[in-house]
Short mmCIF file of C-alpha atoms in Angstrom, two decimals:
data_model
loop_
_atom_site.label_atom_id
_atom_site.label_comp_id
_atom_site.label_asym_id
_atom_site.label_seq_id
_atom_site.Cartn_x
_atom_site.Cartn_y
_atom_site.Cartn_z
CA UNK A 177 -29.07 5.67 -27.02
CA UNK A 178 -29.95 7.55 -23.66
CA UNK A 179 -31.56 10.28 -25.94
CA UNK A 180 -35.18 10.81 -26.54
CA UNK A 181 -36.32 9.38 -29.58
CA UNK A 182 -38.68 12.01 -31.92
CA UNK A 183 -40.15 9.13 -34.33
CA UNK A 184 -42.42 6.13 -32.94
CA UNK A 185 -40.83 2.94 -32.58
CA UNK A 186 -42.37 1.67 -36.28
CA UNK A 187 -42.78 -2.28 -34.46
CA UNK A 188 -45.68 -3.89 -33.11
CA UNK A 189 -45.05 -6.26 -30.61
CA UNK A 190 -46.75 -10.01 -29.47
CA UNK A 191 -45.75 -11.89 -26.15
CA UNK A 192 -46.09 -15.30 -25.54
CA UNK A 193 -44.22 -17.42 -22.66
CA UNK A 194 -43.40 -20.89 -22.85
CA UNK A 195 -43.49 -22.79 -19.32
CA UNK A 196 -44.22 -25.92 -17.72
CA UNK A 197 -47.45 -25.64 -16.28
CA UNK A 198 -47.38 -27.90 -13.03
CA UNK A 199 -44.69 -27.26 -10.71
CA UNK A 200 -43.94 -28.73 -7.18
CA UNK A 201 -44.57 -25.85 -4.14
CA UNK A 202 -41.78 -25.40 -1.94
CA UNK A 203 -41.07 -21.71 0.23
CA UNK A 204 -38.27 -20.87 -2.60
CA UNK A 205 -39.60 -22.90 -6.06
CA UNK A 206 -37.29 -22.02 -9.02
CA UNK A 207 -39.18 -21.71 -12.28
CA UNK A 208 -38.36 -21.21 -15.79
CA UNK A 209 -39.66 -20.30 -19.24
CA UNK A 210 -38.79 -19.39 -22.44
CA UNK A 211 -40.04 -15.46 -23.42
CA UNK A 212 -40.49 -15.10 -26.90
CA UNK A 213 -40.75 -11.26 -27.99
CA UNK A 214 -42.01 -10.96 -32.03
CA UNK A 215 -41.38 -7.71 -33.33
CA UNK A 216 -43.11 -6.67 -36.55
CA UNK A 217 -42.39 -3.37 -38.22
CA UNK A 218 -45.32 -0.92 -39.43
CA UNK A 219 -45.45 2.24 -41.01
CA UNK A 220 -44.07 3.52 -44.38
CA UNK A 221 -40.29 3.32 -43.86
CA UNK A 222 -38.18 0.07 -42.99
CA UNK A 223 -35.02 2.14 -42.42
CA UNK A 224 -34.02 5.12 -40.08
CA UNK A 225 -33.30 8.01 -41.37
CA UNK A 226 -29.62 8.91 -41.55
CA UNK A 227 -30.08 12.36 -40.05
CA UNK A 228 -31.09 10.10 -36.37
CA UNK A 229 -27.51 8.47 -36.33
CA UNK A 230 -24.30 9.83 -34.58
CA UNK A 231 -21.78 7.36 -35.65
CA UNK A 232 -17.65 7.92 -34.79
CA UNK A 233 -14.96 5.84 -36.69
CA UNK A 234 -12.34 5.37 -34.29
CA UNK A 235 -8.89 3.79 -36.29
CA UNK A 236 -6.65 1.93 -33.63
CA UNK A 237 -3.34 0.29 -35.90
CA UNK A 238 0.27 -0.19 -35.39
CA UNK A 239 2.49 1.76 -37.79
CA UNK A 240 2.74 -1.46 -39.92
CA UNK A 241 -0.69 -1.16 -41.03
CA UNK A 242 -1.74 2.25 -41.17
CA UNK A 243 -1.40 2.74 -44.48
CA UNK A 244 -4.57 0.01 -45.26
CA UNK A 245 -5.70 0.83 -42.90
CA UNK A 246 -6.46 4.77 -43.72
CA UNK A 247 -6.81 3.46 -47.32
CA UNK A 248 -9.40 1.37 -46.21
CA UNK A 249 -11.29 4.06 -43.50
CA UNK A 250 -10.94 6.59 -46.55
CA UNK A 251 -13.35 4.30 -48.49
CA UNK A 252 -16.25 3.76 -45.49
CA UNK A 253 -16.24 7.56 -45.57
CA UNK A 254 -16.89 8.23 -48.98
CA UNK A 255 -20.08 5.47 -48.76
CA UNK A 256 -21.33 6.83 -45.76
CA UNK A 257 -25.08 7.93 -45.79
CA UNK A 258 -26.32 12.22 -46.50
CA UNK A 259 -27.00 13.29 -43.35
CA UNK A 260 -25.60 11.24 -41.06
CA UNK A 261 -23.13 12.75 -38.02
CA UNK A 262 -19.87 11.64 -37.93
CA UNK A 263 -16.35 12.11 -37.14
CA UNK A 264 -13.29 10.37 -36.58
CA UNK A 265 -10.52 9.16 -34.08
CA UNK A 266 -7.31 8.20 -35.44
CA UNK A 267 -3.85 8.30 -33.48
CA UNK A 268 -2.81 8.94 -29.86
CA UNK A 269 -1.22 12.20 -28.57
CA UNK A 270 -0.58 12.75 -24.83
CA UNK A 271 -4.25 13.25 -23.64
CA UNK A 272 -5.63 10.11 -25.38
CA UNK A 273 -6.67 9.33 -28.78
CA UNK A 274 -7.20 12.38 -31.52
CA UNK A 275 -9.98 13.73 -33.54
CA UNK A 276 -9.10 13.54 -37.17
CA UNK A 277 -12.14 14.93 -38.58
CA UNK A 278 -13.79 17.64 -38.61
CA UNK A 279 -10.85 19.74 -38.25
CA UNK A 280 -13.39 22.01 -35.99
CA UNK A 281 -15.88 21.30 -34.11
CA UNK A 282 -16.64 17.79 -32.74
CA UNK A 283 -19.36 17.08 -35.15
CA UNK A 284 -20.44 17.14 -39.05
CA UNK A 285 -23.04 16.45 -41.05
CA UNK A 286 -22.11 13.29 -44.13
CA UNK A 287 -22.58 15.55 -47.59
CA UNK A 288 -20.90 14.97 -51.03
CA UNK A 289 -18.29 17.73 -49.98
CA UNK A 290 -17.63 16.50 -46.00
CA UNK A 291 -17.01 12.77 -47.29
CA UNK A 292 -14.10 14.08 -50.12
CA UNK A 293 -12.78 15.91 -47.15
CA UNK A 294 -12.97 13.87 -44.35
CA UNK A 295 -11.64 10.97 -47.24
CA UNK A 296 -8.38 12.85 -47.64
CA UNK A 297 -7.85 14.06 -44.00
CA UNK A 298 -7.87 10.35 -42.92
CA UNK A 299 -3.92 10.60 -44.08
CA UNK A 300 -3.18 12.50 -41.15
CA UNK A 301 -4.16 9.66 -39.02
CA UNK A 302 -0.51 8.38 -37.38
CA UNK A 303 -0.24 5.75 -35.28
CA UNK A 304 0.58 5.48 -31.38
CA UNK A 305 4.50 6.39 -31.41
CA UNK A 306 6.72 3.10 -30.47
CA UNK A 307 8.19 4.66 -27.66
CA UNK A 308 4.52 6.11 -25.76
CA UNK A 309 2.46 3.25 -24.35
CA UNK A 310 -0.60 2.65 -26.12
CA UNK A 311 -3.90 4.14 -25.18
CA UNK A 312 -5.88 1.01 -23.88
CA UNK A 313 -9.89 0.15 -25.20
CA UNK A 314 -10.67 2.65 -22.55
CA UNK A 315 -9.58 5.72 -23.86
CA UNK A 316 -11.52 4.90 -27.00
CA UNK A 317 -14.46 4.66 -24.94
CA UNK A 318 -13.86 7.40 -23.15
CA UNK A 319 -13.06 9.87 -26.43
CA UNK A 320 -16.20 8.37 -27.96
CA UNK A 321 -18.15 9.10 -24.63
CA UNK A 322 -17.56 12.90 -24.79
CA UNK A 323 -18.00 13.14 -28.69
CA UNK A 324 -21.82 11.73 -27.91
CA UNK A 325 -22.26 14.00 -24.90
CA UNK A 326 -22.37 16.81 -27.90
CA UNK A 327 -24.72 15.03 -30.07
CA UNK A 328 -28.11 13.67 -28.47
CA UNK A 329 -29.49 11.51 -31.58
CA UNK A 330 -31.80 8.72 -30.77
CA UNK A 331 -28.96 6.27 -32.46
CA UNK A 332 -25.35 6.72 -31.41
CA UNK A 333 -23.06 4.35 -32.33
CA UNK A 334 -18.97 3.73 -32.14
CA UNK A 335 -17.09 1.36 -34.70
CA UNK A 336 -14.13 0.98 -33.37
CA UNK A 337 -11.44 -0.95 -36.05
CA UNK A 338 -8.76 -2.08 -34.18
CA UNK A 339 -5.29 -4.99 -35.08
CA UNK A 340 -5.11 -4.82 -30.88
CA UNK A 341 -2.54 -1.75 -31.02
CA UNK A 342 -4.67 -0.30 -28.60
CA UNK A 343 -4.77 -2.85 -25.70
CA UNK A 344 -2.89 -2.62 -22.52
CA UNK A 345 -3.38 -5.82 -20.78
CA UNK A 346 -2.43 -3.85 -17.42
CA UNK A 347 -5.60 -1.88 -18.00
CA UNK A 348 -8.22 -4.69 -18.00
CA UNK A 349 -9.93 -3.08 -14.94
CA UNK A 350 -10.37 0.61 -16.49
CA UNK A 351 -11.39 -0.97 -19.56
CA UNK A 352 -14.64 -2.63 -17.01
CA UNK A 353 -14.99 0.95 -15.65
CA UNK A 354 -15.19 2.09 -19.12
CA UNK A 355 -18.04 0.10 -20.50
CA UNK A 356 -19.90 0.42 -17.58
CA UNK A 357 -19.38 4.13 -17.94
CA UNK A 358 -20.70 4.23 -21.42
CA UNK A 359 -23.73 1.93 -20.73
CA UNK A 360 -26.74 3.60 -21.86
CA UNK A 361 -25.05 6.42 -23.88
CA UNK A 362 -23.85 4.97 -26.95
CA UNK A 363 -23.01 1.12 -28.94
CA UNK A 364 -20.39 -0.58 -30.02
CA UNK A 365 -19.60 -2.93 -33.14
CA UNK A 366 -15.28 -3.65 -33.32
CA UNK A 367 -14.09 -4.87 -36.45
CA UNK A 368 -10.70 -6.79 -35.65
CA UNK A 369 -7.52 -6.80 -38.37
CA UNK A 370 -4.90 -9.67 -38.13
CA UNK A 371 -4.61 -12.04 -35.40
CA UNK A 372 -2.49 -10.52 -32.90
CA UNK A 373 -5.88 -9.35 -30.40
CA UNK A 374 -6.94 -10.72 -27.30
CA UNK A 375 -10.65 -11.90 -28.54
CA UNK A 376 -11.59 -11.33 -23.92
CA UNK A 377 -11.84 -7.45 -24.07
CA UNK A 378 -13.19 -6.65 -27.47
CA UNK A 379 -16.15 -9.16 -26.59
CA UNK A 380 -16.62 -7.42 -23.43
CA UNK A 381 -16.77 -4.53 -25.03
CA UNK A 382 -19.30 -5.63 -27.49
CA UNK A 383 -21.58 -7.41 -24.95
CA UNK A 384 -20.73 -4.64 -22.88
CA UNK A 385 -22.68 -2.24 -25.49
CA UNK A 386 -25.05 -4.11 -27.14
CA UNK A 387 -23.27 -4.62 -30.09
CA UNK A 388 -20.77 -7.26 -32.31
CA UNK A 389 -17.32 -8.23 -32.31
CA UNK A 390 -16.00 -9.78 -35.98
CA UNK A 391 -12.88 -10.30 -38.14
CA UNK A 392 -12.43 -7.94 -40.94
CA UNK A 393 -9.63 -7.66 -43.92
CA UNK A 394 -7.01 -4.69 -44.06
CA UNK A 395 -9.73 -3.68 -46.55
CA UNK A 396 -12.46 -3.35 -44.08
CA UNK A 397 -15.05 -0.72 -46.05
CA UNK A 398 -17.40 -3.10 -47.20
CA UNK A 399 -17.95 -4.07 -42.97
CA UNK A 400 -18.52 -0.68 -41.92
CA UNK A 401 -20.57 -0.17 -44.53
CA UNK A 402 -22.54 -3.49 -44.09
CA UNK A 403 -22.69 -2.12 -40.16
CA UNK A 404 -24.28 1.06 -40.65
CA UNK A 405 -26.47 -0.32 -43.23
CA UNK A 406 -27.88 -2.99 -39.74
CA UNK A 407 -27.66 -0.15 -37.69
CA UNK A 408 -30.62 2.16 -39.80
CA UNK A 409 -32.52 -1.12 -40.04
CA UNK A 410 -32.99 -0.23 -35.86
CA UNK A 411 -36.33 0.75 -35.11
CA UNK A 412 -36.01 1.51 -31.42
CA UNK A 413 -32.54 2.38 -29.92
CA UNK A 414 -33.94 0.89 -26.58
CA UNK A 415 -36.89 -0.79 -25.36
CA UNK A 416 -37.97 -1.85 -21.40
CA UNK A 417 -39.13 -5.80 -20.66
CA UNK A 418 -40.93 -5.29 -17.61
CA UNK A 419 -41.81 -7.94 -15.28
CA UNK A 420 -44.03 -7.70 -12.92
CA UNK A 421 -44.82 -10.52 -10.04
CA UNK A 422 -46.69 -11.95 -7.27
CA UNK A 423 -45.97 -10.45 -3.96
CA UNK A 424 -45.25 -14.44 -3.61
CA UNK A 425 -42.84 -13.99 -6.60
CA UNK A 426 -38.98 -13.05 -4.43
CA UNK A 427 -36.92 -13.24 -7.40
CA UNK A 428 -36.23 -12.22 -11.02
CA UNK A 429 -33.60 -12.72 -13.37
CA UNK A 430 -33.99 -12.38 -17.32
CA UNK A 431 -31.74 -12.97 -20.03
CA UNK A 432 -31.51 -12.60 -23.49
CA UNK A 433 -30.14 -15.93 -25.78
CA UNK A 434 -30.93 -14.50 -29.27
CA UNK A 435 -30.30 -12.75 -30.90
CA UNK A 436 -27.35 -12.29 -28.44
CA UNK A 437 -26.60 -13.94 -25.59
CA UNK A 438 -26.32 -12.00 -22.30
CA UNK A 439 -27.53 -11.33 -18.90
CA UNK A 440 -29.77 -8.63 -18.32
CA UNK A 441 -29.89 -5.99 -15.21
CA UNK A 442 -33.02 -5.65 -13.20
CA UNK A 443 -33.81 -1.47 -12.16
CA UNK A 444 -36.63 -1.81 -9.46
CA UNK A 445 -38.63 1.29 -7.49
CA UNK A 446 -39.33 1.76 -4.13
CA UNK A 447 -42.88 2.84 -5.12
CA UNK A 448 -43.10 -0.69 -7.17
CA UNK A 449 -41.18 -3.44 -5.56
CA UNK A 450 -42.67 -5.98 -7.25
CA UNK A 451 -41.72 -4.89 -11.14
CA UNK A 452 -38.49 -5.34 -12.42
CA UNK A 453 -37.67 -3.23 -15.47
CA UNK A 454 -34.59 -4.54 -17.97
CA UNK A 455 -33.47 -2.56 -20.80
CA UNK A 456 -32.96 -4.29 -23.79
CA UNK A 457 -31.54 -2.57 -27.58
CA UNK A 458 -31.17 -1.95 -31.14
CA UNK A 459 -34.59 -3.39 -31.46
CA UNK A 460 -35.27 -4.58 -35.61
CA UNK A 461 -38.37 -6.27 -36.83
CA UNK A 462 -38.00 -10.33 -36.03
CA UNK A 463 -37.96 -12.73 -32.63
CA UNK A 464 -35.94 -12.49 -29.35
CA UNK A 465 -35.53 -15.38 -27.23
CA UNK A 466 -35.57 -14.57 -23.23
CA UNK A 467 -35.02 -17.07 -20.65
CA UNK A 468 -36.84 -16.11 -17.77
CA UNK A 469 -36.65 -17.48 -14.04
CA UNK A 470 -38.08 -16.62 -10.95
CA UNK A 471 -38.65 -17.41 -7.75
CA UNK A 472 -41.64 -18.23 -5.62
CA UNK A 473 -42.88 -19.16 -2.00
CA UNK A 474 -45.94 -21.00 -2.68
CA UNK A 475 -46.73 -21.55 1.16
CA UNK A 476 -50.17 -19.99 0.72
CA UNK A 477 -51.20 -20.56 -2.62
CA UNK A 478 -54.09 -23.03 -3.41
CA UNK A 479 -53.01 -26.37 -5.03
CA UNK A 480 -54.08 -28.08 -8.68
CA UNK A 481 -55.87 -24.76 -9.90
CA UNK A 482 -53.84 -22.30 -12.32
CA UNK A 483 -52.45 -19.34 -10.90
CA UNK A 484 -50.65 -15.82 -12.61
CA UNK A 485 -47.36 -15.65 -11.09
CA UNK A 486 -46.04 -12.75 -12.83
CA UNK A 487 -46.73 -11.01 -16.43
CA UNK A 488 -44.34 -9.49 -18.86
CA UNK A 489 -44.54 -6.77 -21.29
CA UNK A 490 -43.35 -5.02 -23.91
CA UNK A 491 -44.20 -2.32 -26.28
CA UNK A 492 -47.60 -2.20 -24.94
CA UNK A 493 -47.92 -5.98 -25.32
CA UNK A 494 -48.24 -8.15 -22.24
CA UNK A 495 -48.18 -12.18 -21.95
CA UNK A 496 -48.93 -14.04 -18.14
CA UNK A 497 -46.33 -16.35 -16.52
CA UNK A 498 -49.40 -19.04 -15.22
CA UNK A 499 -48.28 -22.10 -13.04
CA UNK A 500 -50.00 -25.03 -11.14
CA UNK A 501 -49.01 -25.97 -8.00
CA UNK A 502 -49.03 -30.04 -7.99
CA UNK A 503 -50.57 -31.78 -4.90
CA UNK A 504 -48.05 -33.92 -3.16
CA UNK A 505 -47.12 -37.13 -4.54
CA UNK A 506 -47.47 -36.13 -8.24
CA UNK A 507 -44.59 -35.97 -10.34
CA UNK A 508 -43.57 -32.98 -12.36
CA UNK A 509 -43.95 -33.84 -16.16
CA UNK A 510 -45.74 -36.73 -15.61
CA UNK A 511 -48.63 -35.09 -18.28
CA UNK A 512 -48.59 -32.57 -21.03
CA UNK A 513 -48.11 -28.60 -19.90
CA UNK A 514 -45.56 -26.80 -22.25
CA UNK A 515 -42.00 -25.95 -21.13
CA UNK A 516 -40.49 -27.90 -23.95
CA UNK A 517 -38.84 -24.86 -25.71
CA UNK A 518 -36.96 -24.23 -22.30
CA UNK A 519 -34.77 -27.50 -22.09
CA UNK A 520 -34.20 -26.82 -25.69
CA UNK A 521 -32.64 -23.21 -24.68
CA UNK A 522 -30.60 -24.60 -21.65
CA UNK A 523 -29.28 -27.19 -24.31
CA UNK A 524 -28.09 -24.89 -26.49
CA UNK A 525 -26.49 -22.16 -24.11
CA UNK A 526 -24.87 -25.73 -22.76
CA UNK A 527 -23.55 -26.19 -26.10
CA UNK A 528 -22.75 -22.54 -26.35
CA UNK A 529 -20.45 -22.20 -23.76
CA UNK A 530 -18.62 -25.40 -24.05
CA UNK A 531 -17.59 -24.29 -27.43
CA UNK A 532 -16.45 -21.06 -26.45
CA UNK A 533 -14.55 -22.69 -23.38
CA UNK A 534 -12.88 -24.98 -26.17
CA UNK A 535 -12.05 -21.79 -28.09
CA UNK A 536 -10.64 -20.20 -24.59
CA UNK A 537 -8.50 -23.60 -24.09
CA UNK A 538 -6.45 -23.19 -27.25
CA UNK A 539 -5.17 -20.07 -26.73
CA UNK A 540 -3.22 -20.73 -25.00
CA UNK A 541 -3.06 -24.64 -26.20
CA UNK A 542 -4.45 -27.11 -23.61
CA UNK A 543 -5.86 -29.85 -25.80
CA UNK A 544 -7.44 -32.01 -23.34
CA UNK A 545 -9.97 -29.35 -21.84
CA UNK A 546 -10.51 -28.34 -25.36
CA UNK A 547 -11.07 -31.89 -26.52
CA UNK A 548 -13.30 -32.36 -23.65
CA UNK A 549 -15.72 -29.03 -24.12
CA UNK A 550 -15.83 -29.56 -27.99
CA UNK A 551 -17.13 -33.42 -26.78
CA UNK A 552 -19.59 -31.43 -25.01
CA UNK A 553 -21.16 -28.87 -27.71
CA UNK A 554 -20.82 -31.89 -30.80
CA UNK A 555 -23.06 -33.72 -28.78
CA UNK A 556 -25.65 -31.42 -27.56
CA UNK A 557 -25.17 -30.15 -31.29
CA UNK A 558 -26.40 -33.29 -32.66
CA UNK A 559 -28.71 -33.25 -29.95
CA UNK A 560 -30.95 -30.31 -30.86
CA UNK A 561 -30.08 -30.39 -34.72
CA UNK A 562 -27.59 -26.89 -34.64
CA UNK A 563 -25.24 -27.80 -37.43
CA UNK A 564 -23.57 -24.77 -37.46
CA UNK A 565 -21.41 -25.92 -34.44
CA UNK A 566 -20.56 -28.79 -36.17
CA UNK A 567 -18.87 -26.14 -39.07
CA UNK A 568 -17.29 -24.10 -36.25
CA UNK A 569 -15.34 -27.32 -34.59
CA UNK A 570 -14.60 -28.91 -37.90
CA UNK A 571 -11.99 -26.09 -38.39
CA UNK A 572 -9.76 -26.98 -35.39
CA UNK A 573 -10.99 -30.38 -34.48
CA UNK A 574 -11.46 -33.54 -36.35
CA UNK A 575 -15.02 -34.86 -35.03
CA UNK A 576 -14.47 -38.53 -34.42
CA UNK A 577 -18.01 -39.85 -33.30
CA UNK A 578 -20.17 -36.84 -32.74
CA UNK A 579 -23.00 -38.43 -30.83
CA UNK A 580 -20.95 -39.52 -28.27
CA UNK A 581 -19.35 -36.37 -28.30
CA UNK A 582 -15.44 -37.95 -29.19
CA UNK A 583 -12.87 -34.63 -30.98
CA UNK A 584 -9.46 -35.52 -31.47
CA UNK A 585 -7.55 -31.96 -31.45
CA UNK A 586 -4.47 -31.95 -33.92
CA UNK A 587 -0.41 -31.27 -32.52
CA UNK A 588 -1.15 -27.74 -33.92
CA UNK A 589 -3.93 -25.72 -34.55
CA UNK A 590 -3.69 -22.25 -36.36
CA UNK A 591 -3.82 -19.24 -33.92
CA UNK A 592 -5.17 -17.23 -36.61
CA UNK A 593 -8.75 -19.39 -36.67
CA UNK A 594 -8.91 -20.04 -32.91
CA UNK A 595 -9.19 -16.22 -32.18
CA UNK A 596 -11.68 -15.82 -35.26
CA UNK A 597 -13.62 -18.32 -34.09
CA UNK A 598 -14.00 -17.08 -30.30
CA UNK A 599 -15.41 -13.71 -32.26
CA UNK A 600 -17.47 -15.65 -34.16
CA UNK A 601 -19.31 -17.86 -31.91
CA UNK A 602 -20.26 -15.04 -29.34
CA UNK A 603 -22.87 -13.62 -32.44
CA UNK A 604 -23.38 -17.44 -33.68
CA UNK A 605 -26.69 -18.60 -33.91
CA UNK A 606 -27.98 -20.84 -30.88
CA UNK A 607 -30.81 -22.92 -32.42
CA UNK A 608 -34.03 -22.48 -34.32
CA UNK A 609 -36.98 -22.89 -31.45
CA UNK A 610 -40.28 -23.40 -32.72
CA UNK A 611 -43.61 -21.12 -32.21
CA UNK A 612 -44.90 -21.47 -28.54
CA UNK A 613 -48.64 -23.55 -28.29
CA UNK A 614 -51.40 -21.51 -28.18
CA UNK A 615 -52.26 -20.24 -24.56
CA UNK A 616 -55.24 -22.10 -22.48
CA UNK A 617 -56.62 -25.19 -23.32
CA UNK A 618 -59.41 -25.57 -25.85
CA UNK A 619 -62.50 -27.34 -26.08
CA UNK A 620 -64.03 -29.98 -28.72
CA UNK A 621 -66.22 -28.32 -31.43
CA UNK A 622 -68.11 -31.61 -31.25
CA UNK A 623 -68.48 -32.70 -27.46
CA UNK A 624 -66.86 -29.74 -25.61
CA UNK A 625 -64.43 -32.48 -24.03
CA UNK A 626 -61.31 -29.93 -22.98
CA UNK A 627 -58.26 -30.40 -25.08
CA UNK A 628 -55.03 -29.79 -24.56
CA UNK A 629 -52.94 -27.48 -27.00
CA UNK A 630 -50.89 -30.08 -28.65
CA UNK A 631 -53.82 -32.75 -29.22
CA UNK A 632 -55.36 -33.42 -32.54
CA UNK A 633 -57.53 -35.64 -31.70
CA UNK A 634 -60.77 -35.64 -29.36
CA UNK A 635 -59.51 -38.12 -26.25
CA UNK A 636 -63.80 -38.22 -25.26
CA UNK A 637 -64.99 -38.56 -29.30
CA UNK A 638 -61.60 -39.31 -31.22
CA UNK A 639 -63.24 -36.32 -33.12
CA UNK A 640 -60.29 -34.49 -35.57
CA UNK A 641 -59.60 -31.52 -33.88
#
């Protein structure tokens, strides 16, 4: 991911912001708005080609499932793309987990003749001896880390399949040191067998990397293959949102809430104090959702005209952040001014994290809290229309009145669908937001009267607009 990339980026890009337009000035006014990024793809080719992706398998199964397991890892092989670089992790031996193919050399190249071999050298894949601790999520990383370090491809990518054989719960704080080690350098999609995982690490993993955490069956080829087959959809391995404020502007923060929902770290310069550069991934043709808030002393600003706080860009495309300070006296939303996707976002990452806090509070079982944060994302579900979540709690809940937000938990609840489900909701969709209103205000064809963006109707002539 770090790596230069030799093809252009295939996407255009369009910005548009969605904020509410008059705000009350304090020293230290907090203002958000939704940042929609639209990503179209041009050129010839909507795929990358396999020869730009670095991809390692790493296999981490108890003994009782090794045998499906390399069954299953033997099949992904033989479907992987010509051309792509590969190789494979399988076992543990007294330095951390093993390469299982190539036999020499770190690296090779996917051909008709390396996928029958690396196919039938997955059988020497053993698992982590009963009587040697396991490796921990960190040693993957770290075995994955210095593979990539050998092969600088614009796309680098682990999949890590994994029943939680590989987890040491004592090793929660190298696993942190790990991701943040290999942020930058490569991604990470885990594919998790069974039930008997800890659903906290492998999503910090995931988030960690930029990538997704799901379920898979013992017969897992058709995931990897449906993961690589996302992964060359990726038109840019990594692309910068840059922000750029006010001197007045004392604060930034930006974070992404679809397609995946996750804070995003600010790089600043010395030379430019006043831009604030986030790195953002795996870019694809379609729409990313950003909320974006900053912070602003508007001691010295002029009040009731508009005024550019900040601008933000991408790809060559830039949209303005444009406020009005309110004189005093005047209530905030009292007219028409935008901002209405933004209330719709904080809804649903509301209703987002309730249901993954009722997720977290069966597993262990503490019904009340989970009846209580289910309450909570039924009724912002029915709320903003996102009947997905409905589907989600319906599996371990019964939903008595979901308005008010009433879930009656069962006496037992299968430990099996909790844990899915906590994978599941962290790539779940949070709601369909509409298209943001076209930028300034407009003017009557027939009297010039101004019009606001939303009005269809001349408020001077009653003209159709």
């Amino acid at each position: 991911m770090a790596a230069s990339d030799p093809s252009p980026t295939g996407l255009g890009f369009a910005v548009s912001i969605d904020v509410r337009r008059d705000q009350q000035p304090h020293h230290d006014t907090r203002i958000d708005a939704h940042v929609r990024v639209k990503a179209t793809g041009t050129g010839p080719r909507d795929q990358r080609p396999a020869t730009e992706l670095a991809v390692v398998l790493a296999l981490d199964v108890a003994p009782a499932r090794r045998r499906d397991a390399a069954a299953a890892l033997a099949a992904a092989l033989r479907a992987l793309p010509d051309g792509l670089s590969f190789a494979v992790l399988g076992g543990a031996g007294d330095d951390g987990p093993r390469r299982c193919y190539p036999l020499r050399g770190p690296w090779v190249l996917a051909d008709t003749d390396e996928k029958r071999r690396a196919a039938f050298s997955v059988g020497r894949v053993a698992p982590t001896p009963d009587d040697r601790p396991p490796p921990g999520y960190g040693a993957w990383l770290t075995a994955a880390r210095t593979l990539f370090g050998q092969r600088p491809l614009p796309v680098r990518h682990l999949i890590l399949v994994t029943d939680g054989a590989g987890h040491d719960p004592a090793g929660e704080a190298d696993l942190g040191a790990g991701i943040a080690a290999c942020r930058g350098e490569f991604s990470a999609d885990v594919l998790a067998l069974g039930v008997d995982w800890d659903p906290a690490p492998l999503l910090a993993l995931t988030e960690g990397l930029h990538g997704t955490a799901d379920t898979a069956p013992d017969r897992f080829a058709p995931a990897v293959t449906g993961a690589l087959r996302r992964l060359r959809r990726v038109r840019s391995p990594e692309l910068t949102v840059t922000v750029t404020g006010r001197p007045a502007v004392t604060e930034v923060a930006l974070s992404e809430r679809q397609p995946r929902q996750h804070a995003l770290v600010p790089a600043t310069a010395p030379e430019h104090p006043h831009r604030y550069d986030f790195a953002t991934h795996q870019w694809e043709p379609g729409a990313r959702d950003y909320l974006l808030a900053v912070r602003a002393d508007a001691g010295a600003d002029p009040l009731g005209v508009l005024l550019q706080l900040a601008t933000v860009s991408v790809g060559g495309a830039t949209a303005p952040l444009v406020v009005r300070w309110l004189p005093p006296g005047v209530a905030v939303g009292a007219g028409p001014g935008g901002g209405g996707t933004v209330d719709a976002m904080n809804a649903a990452t509301r209703m987002r994290t309730a249901l993954e806090r009722g997720y977290a509070a069966l597993d262990p079982m503490s019904r009340e809290e989970a009846e209580r944060q289910f309450g909570l994302a039924v009724r912002l579900a029915h709320e903003i229309g996102a009947d997905w979540v409905l589907t989600k709690v319906r599996t371990v809940a019964d939903i008595v009145d979901g308005a008010r937000g009433l879930v009656r938990v069962g006496p037992t609840v299968d430990r099996g669908t909790v844990r899915e489900g906590r994978l599941q909701v962290a790539s779940g969709p949070l709601l369909d937001l509409p298209a943001h209103a076209g930028g300034t205000p407009g003017k009557c064809p027939g009297c010039r009267h101004t019009a606001g963006p939303g009005a269809r109707y001349c408020i001077a002539c009653g003209r159709r607009l």
